[in-house]
Amino acid sequence: MSDETVPQPGHDSPPPGSRIAFERLRERTDELELIISGLLAFALLTVPGRIFDSWATNAIHVEGLFEYALQFGFLVSAGLSYALAFAFIIHLAIRGYWIGLIGLKSTFPAGIRWERVPFMGTVARAFHQERVGDLGSTIDRADRAASILFAMTILIALTIAWVGVLAVVLILLGGLMGSAFHGGQRAIRVILVAAYVLFLLASLAPVVLERLIARREAAGKASPGLQRTVRGLLRFLGIVIPQRLIAPVQLTLQSNLNGRGFMAVYVVVIALAMLIGSVQVVNSAMFSMINRYDVLTGEAVDHGMLSAHYESLRSEHDLLLRYPMIPADRIAEAHLRLFIPHQPKRDNPLARERCPALPEGRNSAEGPAAATLAHACIASFWRVTLDGKALPLDDFVPIERRDLGMRGLVGYVPIGALPPGRHDLYLAWNADGEKEGPLRRREYRIPFWFTPGVEQGVR
């Protein structure tokens, strides 16, 4: 018996010479779907954590468009991983339901025996027969839903991945091009906005031109020039977007399902996938997104103690909190080590404005002069007091903390003459800044307890 099938009118048929036997492949797709979903569903849930750690570790070292490229790449990767994982888990659940129904069908070939269902009258029986149908139709619906969901998941994965790659490449190219102009950051934004507008125009132009061509043809007028323009724009979009990879899945689903409903779900899922990454960032920076701390509020804790200020109390949950730090909440030594982190995305804009010794905010000096210029510039951004008394940063030096993944200034504050007990460090970054915006005034309070040893007390 031949494996070839007779193509039906209006249906795709294998091209001449094709070695594809679709019916034979169809018998194996269920197994392939289960294997792929099973391998990826739970493995993908572990990926966002690794991506987050990598992004958080590297984002502090850059600023401007390169920071945006890293952040966008993280949002796309994390959102894609979560979206695919959830979709594959749902697909596994549907396929598991489908397998269970097939088992029931093989065990009970007659399916549902409505006359033997207890506590069901004629009205309820007719209602459920209309809504549920027989076991065979339920199996078909579950099989159809699983196959559509699997294809939709692959389509969303391809789309999000390509959008992410395209956006990151465009940001990096814009950064390289903009760096050749004076006022690089502004030039980069202009280049990116112009590229985005051109892409939108190129995407919308074929739709508008097609309508114009249809009107002209209805009036009996030929439009060879407009047709060539449309084909040229479509060819350009085919280069920017891999149509041969995405279009077969998208157009098949869109043309066989409710077109508007499909596009609505398609766009909403992609937007939600991007939102998931943002939620992870917010959740990592906050103590708890869902809470009822009506008494011990965040404002109260800000004027109390935050673990991110103490190296001995920091954990992986403080990764995004790049705060000034001291070794611990209890200090027994005569000197207190104070680390002030340097964050390029905050300090570089101020350096361009307030550090005249650094042209364009760049430290091009060599040797000890480089350290001197860096210290003078960064120290000028900070105002530090200990128990209300100004604390000069003259003796602080630049440091690279690979254990923290940060650079900054470090100094050893003499506290041997202080009485035992509580003392308070207060730091203000950009103390004269506004109350809002990226360059707003930022305040840090670090209480600690001085507990000198017996030998120090004798001295």
CSV table of C-alpha atoms in Angstrom, one decimal:
chain,number,residue,atom,x,y,z
A,1,MET,CA,0.0,0.0,0.0
A,2,SER,CA,1.5,3.4,-1.0
A,3,ASP,CA,2.2,6.1,1.6
A,4,GLU,CA,1.3,8.8,-0.9
A,5,THR,CA,-1.9,10.8,-0.3
A,6,VAL,CA,-4.1,12.4,-2.8
A,7,PRO,CA,-4.0,16.2,-2.3
A,8,GLN,CA,-7.4,17.7,-1.7
A,9,PRO,CA,-8.5,20.9,-3.5
A,10,GLY,CA,-7.4,24.0,-1.6
A,11,HIS,CA,-4.8,22.1,0.4
A,12,ASP,CA,-1.1,22.2,0.2
A,13,SER,CA,0.4,19.2,-1.6
A,14,PRO,CA,4.0,18.1,-1.6
A,15,PRO,CA,6.0,19.6,-4.5
A,16,PRO,CA,7.0,17.2,-7.3
A,17,GLY,CA,9.9,15.0,-6.3
A,18,SER,CA,9.3,15.6,-2.6
A,19,ARG,CA,10.5,12.9,-0.3
A,20,ILE,CA,8.2,14.0,2.5
A,21,ALA,CA,5.4,11.6,3.4
A,22,PHE,CA,3.3,13.8,5.6
A,23,GLU,CA,1.0,11.1,7.0
A,24,ARG,CA,4.0,9.1,8.1
A,25,LEU,CA,5.6,12.1,9.7
A,26,ARG,CA,2.3,13.0,11.4
A,27,GLU,CA,2.4,9.6,13.2
A,28,ARG,CA,5.7,10.6,14.8
A,29,THR,CA,5.1,14.3,15.6
A,30,ASP,CA,3.3,13.5,18.9
A,31,GLU,CA,6.4,11.7,20.1
A,32,LEU,CA,8.7,14.5,18.9
A,33,GLU,CA,6.6,17.1,20.6
A,34,LEU,CA,6.7,15.2,23.9
A,35,ILE,CA,10.4,14.8,23.7
A,36,ILE,CA,11.1,18.4,22.9
A,37,SER,CA,8.7,19.8,25.5
A,38,GLY,CA,9.9,17.4,28.2
A,39,LEU,CA,13.6,18.3,27.6
A,40,LEU,CA,13.0,22.1,27.5
A,41,ALA,CA,10.1,22.7,29.8
A,42,PHE,CA,11.9,22.5,33.1
A,43,ALA,CA,15.4,23.2,31.8
A,44,LEU,CA,14.3,26.6,30.6
A,45,LEU,CA,13.2,27.6,34.1
A,46,THR,CA,16.8,27.5,35.3
A,47,VAL,CA,18.1,29.7,32.5
A,48,PRO,CA,16.7,33.1,33.6
A,49,GLY,CA,18.6,32.9,36.9
A,50,ARG,CA,21.9,32.4,35.2
A,51,ILE,CA,21.1,35.2,32.7
A,52,PHE,CA,20.2,37.5,35.5
A,53,ASP,CA,23.4,36.9,37.3
A,54,SER,CA,25.4,37.5,34.2
A,55,TRP,CA,23.5,40.7,33.4
A,56,ALA,CA,23.7,42.1,36.9
A,57,THR,CA,27.4,41.4,37.1
A,58,ASN,CA,28.2,43.2,33.8
A,59,ALA,CA,25.7,46.0,33.7
A,60,ILE,CA,27.5,48.0,36.4
A,61,HIS,CA,30.6,48.3,34.1
A,62,VAL,CA,28.8,50.2,31.2
A,63,GLU,CA,26.6,53.2,30.6
A,64,GLY,CA,24.4,54.6,28.0
A,65,LEU,CA,23.4,52.6,24.9
A,66,PHE,CA,25.7,49.7,25.9
A,67,GLU,CA,23.9,49.4,29.2
A,68,TYR,CA,20.6,49.5,27.3
A,69,ALA,CA,21.8,46.7,25.0
A,70,LEU,CA,22.7,44.5,27.9
A,71,GLN,CA,19.4,45.2,29.6
A,72,PHE,CA,17.3,44.6,26.5
A,73,GLY,CA,19.2,41.4,25.9
A,74,PHE,CA,18.5,40.2,29.4
A,75,LEU,CA,14.8,41.2,29.2
A,76,VAL,CA,14.4,39.3,25.9
A,77,SER,CA,16.4,36.2,27.0
A,78,ALA,CA,14.6,35.9,30.4
A,79,GLY,CA,11.2,36.6,29.0
A,80,LEU,CA,11.7,34.1,26.2
A,81,SER,CA,12.9,31.5,28.6
A,82,TYR,CA,9.9,31.9,31.0
A,83,ALA,CA,7.4,32.1,28.1
A,84,LEU,CA,8.7,29.0,26.4
A,85,ALA,CA,8.9,27.1,29.7
A,86,PHE,CA,5.3,27.9,30.7
A,87,ALA,CA,4.1,27.1,27.1
A,88,PHE,CA,5.9,23.8,27.0
A,89,ILE,CA,4.6,22.8,30.5
A,90,ILE,CA,1.0,23.6,29.3
A,91,HIS,CA,1.8,21.6,26.1
A,92,LEU,CA,3.0,18.6,28.3
A,93,ALA,CA,-0.2,18.8,30.3
A,94,ILE,CA,-2.4,18.8,27.2
A,95,ARG,CA,-0.4,15.9,25.7
A,96,GLY,CA,-0.7,14.1,29.0
A,97,TYR,CA,-4.5,14.6,28.9
A,98,TRP,CA,-4.5,13.4,25.3
A,99,ILE,CA,-2.6,10.2,26.2
A,100,GLY,CA,-5.0,9.6,29.1
A,101,LEU,CA,-8.0,9.9,26.7
A,102,ILE,CA,-6.4,7.5,24.3
A,103,GLY,CA,-5.9,5.0,27.1
A,104,LEU,CA,-9.5,5.3,28.1
A,105,LYS,CA,-10.5,4.8,24.4
A,106,SER,CA,-8.5,1.7,24.1
A,107,THR,CA,-9.8,0.4,27.5
A,108,PHE,CA,-13.4,1.4,26.9
A,109,PRO,CA,-14.0,1.4,23.1
A,110,ALA,CA,-17.6,2.4,23.5
A,111,GLY,CA,-16.5,5.7,25.1
A,112,ILE,CA,-19.1,7.5,27.3
A,113,ARG,CA,-22.2,5.4,28.0
A,114,TRP,CA,-24.6,8.2,28.7
A,115,GLU,CA,-27.5,5.9,29.7
A,116,ARG,CA,-25.4,4.6,32.6
A,117,VAL,CA,-24.3,8.0,34.1
A,118,PRO,CA,-26.1,8.3,37.5
A,119,PHE,CA,-27.9,11.4,38.7
A,120,MET,CA,-28.3,12.8,35.2
A,121,GLY,CA,-31.7,13.4,33.7
A,122,THR,CA,-32.7,13.9,30.1
A,123,VAL,CA,-32.0,17.6,30.0
A,124,ALA,CA,-28.6,17.3,31.6
A,125,ARG,CA,-27.7,14.4,29.4
A,126,ALA,CA,-28.6,16.3,26.3
A,127,PHE,CA,-26.7,19.3,27.4
A,128,HIS,CA,-23.5,17.4,28.2
A,129,GLN,CA,-23.8,15.3,25.0
A,130,GLU,CA,-23.9,18.6,23.1
A,131,ARG,CA,-21.0,20.2,25.0
A,132,VAL,CA,-18.7,17.2,25.5
A,133,GLY,CA,-19.4,15.1,22.5
A,134,ASP,CA,-18.0,11.6,22.2
A,135,LEU,CA,-14.6,10.5,23.3
A,136,GLY,CA,-13.1,10.5,19.8
A,137,SER,CA,-14.0,14.1,19.2
A,138,THR,CA,-12.4,15.1,22.6
A,139,ILE,CA,-9.2,13.2,21.6
A,140,ASP,CA,-9.2,15.1,18.3
A,141,ARG,CA,-9.7,18.5,20.1
A,142,ALA,CA,-6.9,17.8,22.6
A,143,ASP,CA,-4.5,16.7,19.8
A,144,ARG,CA,-5.4,19.8,17.7
A,145,ALA,CA,-4.9,22.1,20.7
A,146,ALA,CA,-1.5,20.6,21.6
A,147,SER,CA,-0.2,20.8,18.0
A,148,ILE,CA,-1.4,24.5,17.6
A,149,LEU,CA,0.2,25.4,21.0
A,150,PHE,CA,3.5,23.8,20.1
A,151,ALA,CA,3.6,25.6,16.7
A,152,MET,CA,2.6,28.9,18.3
A,153,THR,CA,5.4,28.4,20.9
A,154,ILE,CA,8.0,27.9,18.2
A,155,LEU,CA,6.7,31.0,16.4
A,156,ILE,CA,6.9,33.2,19.5
A,157,ALA,CA,10.4,31.8,20.3
A,158,LEU,CA,11.6,32.7,16.8
A,159,THR,CA,10.1,36.1,16.8
A,160,ILE,CA,11.3,37.2,20.3
A,161,ALA,CA,14.8,35.8,19.6
A,162,TRP,CA,15.1,37.6,16.3
A,163,VAL,CA,13.7,40.9,17.7
A,164,GLY,CA,16.2,40.7,20.6
A,165,VAL,CA,19.2,40.0,18.3
A,166,LEU,CA,18.2,42.7,15.9
A,167,ALA,CA,17.6,45.3,18.6
A,168,VAL,CA,21.0,44.5,20.3
A,169,VAL,CA,22.9,44.7,17.0
A,170,LEU,CA,21.1,47.9,16.1
A,171,ILE,CA,22.0,49.5,19.5
A,172,LEU,CA,25.6,48.4,19.2
A,173,LEU,CA,25.9,49.7,15.6
A,174,GLY,CA,24.2,52.9,16.7
A,175,GLY,CA,26.7,53.2,19.5
A,176,LEU,CA,29.7,52.8,17.2
A,177,MET,CA,28.3,55.3,14.7
A,178,GLY,CA,27.3,57.8,17.3
A,179,SER,CA,30.8,57.7,19.0
A,180,ALA,CA,32.2,59.3,15.8
A,181,PHE,CA,30.2,62.5,16.5
A,182,HIS,CA,30.5,65.2,19.1
A,183,GLY,CA,27.9,64.6,21.8
A,184,GLY,CA,28.0,60.8,21.3
A,185,GLN,CA,25.0,59.9,23.4
A,186,ARG,CA,22.6,62.3,21.7
A,187,ALA,CA,23.9,61.2,18.3
A,188,ILE,CA,23.3,57.6,19.2
A,189,ARG,CA,19.7,58.3,20.2
A,190,VAL,CA,19.1,60.2,16.9
A,191,ILE,CA,20.5,57.3,14.9
A,192,LEU,CA,18.5,54.7,16.7
A,193,VAL,CA,15.2,56.7,16.4
A,194,ALA,CA,15.9,57.3,12.7
A,195,ALA,CA,16.5,53.6,12.1
A,196,TYR,CA,13.4,52.6,14.0
A,197,VAL,CA,11.2,55.1,12.1
A,198,LEU,CA,12.6,53.9,8.8
A,199,PHE,CA,11.8,50.3,9.7
A,200,LEU,CA,8.2,51.2,10.7
A,201,LEU,CA,7.8,53.2,7.4
A,202,ALA,CA,9.2,50.3,5.4
A,203,SER,CA,6.8,47.9,7.2
A,204,LEU,CA,3.7,50.0,6.7
A,205,ALA,CA,4.4,51.3,3.2
A,206,PRO,CA,3.6,47.9,1.4
A,207,VAL,CA,0.1,47.9,3.0
A,208,VAL,CA,-0.6,51.4,1.9
A,209,LEU,CA,0.8,50.9,-1.6
A,210,GLU,CA,-1.2,47.6,-2.0
A,211,ARG,CA,-4.4,49.5,-1.4
A,212,LEU,CA,-3.4,52.2,-3.9
A,213,ILE,CA,-2.5,49.5,-6.5
A,214,ALA,CA,-5.9,47.9,-5.9
A,215,ARG,CA,-7.7,51.1,-6.5
A,216,ARG,CA,-5.8,51.9,-9.7
A,217,GLU,CA,-6.4,48.4,-11.0
A,218,ALA,CA,-10.1,48.7,-10.3
A,219,ALA,CA,-10.1,51.9,-12.3
A,220,GLY,CA,-8.3,50.0,-15.2
A,221,LYS,CA,-4.9,51.6,-14.6
A,222,ALA,CA,-1.6,49.7,-14.5
A,223,SER,CA,0.9,50.4,-11.7
A,224,PRO,CA,4.2,48.7,-12.7
A,225,GLY,CA,6.2,51.2,-10.8
A,226,LEU,CA,4.3,50.8,-7.5
A,227,GLN,CA,4.4,47.0,-7.9
A,228,ARG,CA,8.2,47.2,-8.2
A,229,THR,CA,8.4,49.4,-5.1
A,230,VAL,CA,6.3,47.0,-3.1
A,231,ARG,CA,8.4,44.1,-4.1
A,232,GLY,CA,11.6,46.0,-3.3
A,233,LEU,CA,10.2,46.9,0.2
A,234,LEU,CA,9.2,43.3,0.8
A,235,ARG,CA,12.6,42.1,-0.3
A,236,PHE,CA,14.2,44.5,2.2
A,237,LEU,CA,11.9,43.3,5.0
A,238,GLY,CA,12.8,39.7,4.0
A,239,ILE,CA,16.4,40.5,4.7
A,240,VAL,CA,15.8,42.3,8.0
A,241,ILE,CA,13.2,39.6,9.2
A,242,PRO,CA,13.8,36.0,8.3
A,243,GLN,CA,10.5,35.5,6.4
A,244,ARG,CA,11.3,32.0,5.2
A,245,LEU,CA,11.8,30.9,8.8
A,246,ILE,CA,8.9,32.7,10.5
A,247,ALA,CA,6.3,33.2,7.7
A,248,PRO,CA,5.4,29.5,7.1
A,249,VAL,CA,4.3,29.0,10.8
A,250,GLN,CA,2.7,32.5,11.2
A,251,LEU,CA,0.8,32.5,7.9
A,252,THR,CA,-0.4,28.9,8.4
A,253,LEU,CA,-1.8,29.6,11.9
A,254,GLN,CA,-3.1,33.0,10.9
A,255,SER,CA,-5.0,31.7,7.9
A,256,ASN,CA,-6.5,28.7,9.6
A,257,LEU,CA,-7.4,30.3,12.9
A,258,ASN,CA,-9.3,33.5,13.7
A,259,GLY,CA,-6.9,36.1,12.1
A,260,ARG,CA,-7.6,39.0,14.5
A,261,GLY,CA,-7.7,36.7,17.5
A,262,PHE,CA,-4.4,35.1,16.5
A,263,MET,CA,-2.6,38.4,16.1
A,264,ALA,CA,-4.0,39.7,19.4
A,265,VAL,CA,-2.7,36.6,21.3
A,266,TYR,CA,0.6,36.8,19.3
A,267,VAL,CA,1.2,40.4,20.3
A,268,VAL,CA,0.0,40.0,23.9
A,269,VAL,CA,2.2,37.0,24.5
A,270,ILE,CA,5.3,38.8,23.2
A,271,ALA,CA,4.6,41.8,25.3
A,272,LEU,CA,4.1,39.7,28.4
A,273,ALA,CA,7.3,37.8,27.7
A,274,MET,CA,9.2,41.2,27.7
A,275,LEU,CA,7.3,42.2,30.9
A,276,ILE,CA,8.4,39.1,32.8
A,277,GLY,CA,12.0,40.1,32.6
A,278,SER,CA,11.2,43.5,34.0
A,279,VAL,CA,9.3,42.0,36.9
A,280,GLN,CA,12.3,39.9,37.8
A,281,VAL,CA,14.5,43.0,37.9
A,282,VAL,CA,12.0,44.9,40.1
A,283,ASN,CA,11.6,41.9,42.4
A,284,SER,CA,15.3,41.5,42.8
A,285,ALA,CA,15.8,45.1,43.8
A,286,MET,CA,12.8,45.2,46.2
A,287,PHE,CA,12.6,43.3,49.5
A,288,SER,CA,9.2,42.0,48.6
A,289,MET,CA,6.8,42.9,45.8
A,290,ILE,CA,3.8,41.6,47.6
A,291,ASN,CA,3.7,42.6,51.3
A,292,ARG,CA,1.7,44.2,54.0
A,293,TYR,CA,4.4,46.1,55.9
A,294,ASP,CA,2.1,48.9,57.1
A,295,VAL,CA,4.2,49.6,60.2
A,296,LEU,CA,7.8,48.6,59.4
A,297,THR,CA,7.8,50.4,56.0
A,298,GLY,CA,10.6,50.8,53.5
A,299,GLU,CA,11.1,54.4,54.7
A,300,ALA,CA,11.6,53.1,58.3
A,301,VAL,CA,14.1,50.5,57.2
A,302,ASP,CA,16.0,53.1,55.1
A,303,HIS,CA,16.6,55.1,58.3
A,304,GLY,CA,17.5,51.9,60.1
A,305,MET,CA,19.8,49.1,58.8
A,306,LEU,CA,20.0,47.6,55.3
A,307,SER,CA,22.0,44.4,54.8
A,308,ALA,CA,23.4,45.7,51.5
A,309,HIS,CA,25.6,48.1,53.5
A,310,TYR,CA,27.4,45.3,55.4
A,311,GLU,CA,29.7,43.0,53.5
A,312,SER,CA,29.2,40.2,56.1
A,313,LEU,CA,25.4,40.4,55.7
A,314,ARG,CA,25.1,40.8,51.9
A,315,SER,CA,23.6,37.9,49.9
A,316,GLU,CA,22.7,37.2,46.3
A,317,HIS,CA,19.5,39.1,46.7
A,318,ASP,CA,21.6,42.3,47.2
A,319,LEU,CA,23.3,42.0,43.8
A,320,LEU,CA,21.6,45.0,42.3
A,321,LEU,CA,22.1,47.1,45.4
A,322,ARG,CA,25.4,48.8,44.8
A,323,TYR,CA,25.6,50.7,48.0
A,324,PRO,CA,28.5,52.1,50.1
A,325,MET,CA,29.7,49.3,52.4
A,326,ILE,CA,31.6,48.6,55.6
A,327,PRO,CA,32.8,45.1,56.7
A,328,ALA,CA,30.1,44.4,59.3
A,329,ASP,CA,27.6,46.0,61.7
A,330,ARG,CA,30.0,45.5,64.6
A,331,ILE,CA,33.5,46.9,64.4
A,332,ALA,CA,36.3,46.0,66.9
A,333,GLU,CA,39.3,47.4,65.1
A,334,ALA,CA,40.6,50.9,65.4
A,335,HIS,CA,40.0,51.7,61.7
A,336,LEU,CA,36.8,51.3,59.8
A,337,ARG,CA,37.1,50.3,56.1
A,338,LEU,CA,34.6,52.2,54.0
A,339,PHE,CA,34.0,51.2,50.3
A,340,ILE,CA,32.3,53.7,48.0
A,341,PRO,CA,31.3,52.1,44.7
A,342,HIS,CA,31.8,53.7,41.3
A,343,GLN,CA,28.9,53.3,38.9
A,344,PRO,CA,29.7,54.5,35.4
A,345,LYS,CA,26.1,55.1,34.4
A,346,ARG,CA,25.7,57.6,37.4
A,347,ASP,CA,29.2,59.0,37.8
A,348,ASN,CA,30.2,59.5,34.1
A,349,PRO,CA,27.5,62.1,33.4
A,350,LEU,CA,28.6,64.0,36.5
A,351,ALA,CA,32.3,63.7,35.6
A,352,ARG,CA,31.6,65.3,32.2
A,353,GLU,CA,30.0,68.3,34.0
A,354,ARG,CA,32.1,68.7,37.2
A,355,CYS,CA,35.6,67.3,36.5
A,356,PRO,CA,37.4,69.9,34.3
A,357,ALA,CA,40.7,67.9,34.7
A,358,LEU,CA,39.1,65.1,32.7
A,359,PRO,CA,38.3,66.2,29.1
A,360,GLU,CA,34.9,64.7,28.1
A,361,GLY,CA,34.9,62.9,31.4
A,362,ARG,CA,37.8,60.6,30.3
A,363,ASN,CA,40.8,59.8,32.4
A,364,SER,CA,43.6,59.5,29.9
A,365,ALA,CA,46.4,60.0,32.5
A,366,GLU,CA,49.0,57.3,33.3
A,367,GLY,CA,50.7,56.2,36.4
A,368,PRO,CA,50.0,57.9,39.8
A,369,ALA,CA,48.4,60.8,38.0
A,370,ALA,CA,45.6,58.5,36.8
A,371,ALA,CA,44.8,57.5,40.4
A,372,THR,CA,45.0,61.1,41.7
A,373,LEU,CA,42.6,62.4,39.0
A,374,ALA,CA,40.1,59.5,39.5
A,375,HIS,CA,40.1,60.0,43.3
A,376,ALA,CA,39.6,63.8,43.0
A,377,CYS,CA,36.7,63.4,40.6
A,378,ILE,CA,34.8,60.7,42.3
A,379,ALA,CA,35.3,62.0,45.8
A,380,SER,CA,33.8,65.3,44.7
A,381,PHE,CA,30.5,63.6,44.1
A,382,TRP,CA,30.2,62.5,47.8
A,383,ARG,CA,29.5,64.2,51.1
A,384,VAL,CA,30.3,61.9,54.1
A,385,THR,CA,29.8,62.5,57.8
A,386,LEU,CA,30.4,60.4,60.9
A,387,ASP,CA,28.2,61.1,63.8
A,388,GLY,CA,27.3,64.4,62.1
A,389,LYS,CA,30.9,65.6,61.6
A,390,ALA,CA,32.3,66.0,58.1
A,391,LEU,CA,34.6,63.1,57.1
A,392,PRO,CA,37.2,64.1,54.4
A,393,LEU,CA,38.0,61.6,51.7
A,394,ASP,CA,41.6,62.9,51.2
A,395,ASP,CA,43.1,59.5,52.2
A,396,PHE,CA,40.8,57.4,50.1
A,397,VAL,CA,42.3,55.5,47.1
A,398,PRO,CA,40.9,53.8,44.0
A,399,ILE,CA,40.3,50.1,44.4
A,400,GLU,CA,39.1,47.1,42.4
A,401,ARG,CA,37.0,44.7,44.3
A,402,ARG,CA,36.7,41.5,42.3
A,403,ASP,CA,34.9,39.8,45.1
A,404,LEU,CA,32.1,42.3,44.7
A,405,GLY,CA,32.6,42.9,40.9
A,406,MET,CA,33.0,46.6,41.4
A,407,ARG,CA,35.5,49.4,41.4
A,408,GLY,CA,35.4,52.5,43.7
A,409,LEU,CA,37.1,54.3,46.4
A,410,VAL,CA,38.3,52.8,49.7
A,411,GLY,CA,39.5,54.4,52.9
A,412,TYR,CA,40.2,53.5,56.5
A,413,VAL,CA,38.4,55.8,58.9
A,414,PRO,CA,40.1,56.1,62.3
A,415,ILE,CA,37.5,55.3,65.0
A,416,GLY,CA,39.8,54.2,67.9
A,417,ALA,CA,39.0,57.4,69.8
A,418,LEU,CA,35.3,56.9,69.6
A,419,PRO,CA,33.4,55.7,72.6
A,420,PRO,CA,32.0,52.1,72.4
A,421,GLY,CA,28.4,51.9,71.1
A,422,ARG,CA,26.4,53.0,68.2
A,423,HIS,CA,27.8,55.4,65.6
A,424,ASP,CA,26.3,56.6,62.3
A,425,LEU,CA,27.8,57.0,58.9
A,426,TYR,CA,26.0,59.2,56.5
A,427,LEU,CA,26.8,59.5,52.7
A,428,ALA,CA,25.1,61.6,50.1
A,429,TRP,CA,25.8,61.2,46.4
A,430,ASN,CA,25.3,64.4,44.3
A,431,ALA,CA,24.1,66.2,47.4
A,432,ASP,CA,23.0,69.2,45.4
A,433,GLY,CA,21.1,67.2,42.9
A,434,GLU,CA,17.3,67.2,42.2
A,435,LYS,CA,14.8,65.1,44.0
A,436,GLU,CA,13.9,63.1,40.9
A,437,GLY,CA,15.7,61.8,37.8
A,438,PRO,CA,18.8,59.6,37.2
A,439,LEU,CA,21.1,62.2,38.7
A,440,ARG,CA,18.9,62.7,41.8
A,441,ARG,CA,20.4,63.1,45.3
A,442,ARG,CA,20.9,59.7,46.9
A,443,GLU,CA,21.4,59.2,50.6
A,444,TYR,CA,22.8,56.3,52.5
A,445,ARG,CA,22.8,55.7,56.3
A,446,ILE,CA,25.0,53.1,57.8
A,447,PRO,CA,24.8,52.6,61.6
A,448,PHE,CA,27.4,50.4,63.2
A,449,TRP,CA,28.4,49.5,66.7
A,450,PHE,CA,32.0,50.0,67.9
A,451,THR,CA,33.0,47.2,70.2
A,452,PRO,CA,36.7,47.5,70.9
A,453,GLY,CA,38.7,44.6,72.4
A,454,VAL,CA,40.1,44.5,75.9
A,455,GLU,CA,43.7,45.3,74.7
A,456,GLN,CA,42.4,48.3,72.9
A,457,GLY,CA,40.5,49.5,75.9
A,458,VAL,CA,43.6,49.2,78.1
A,459,ARG,CA,45.6,51.4,75.7
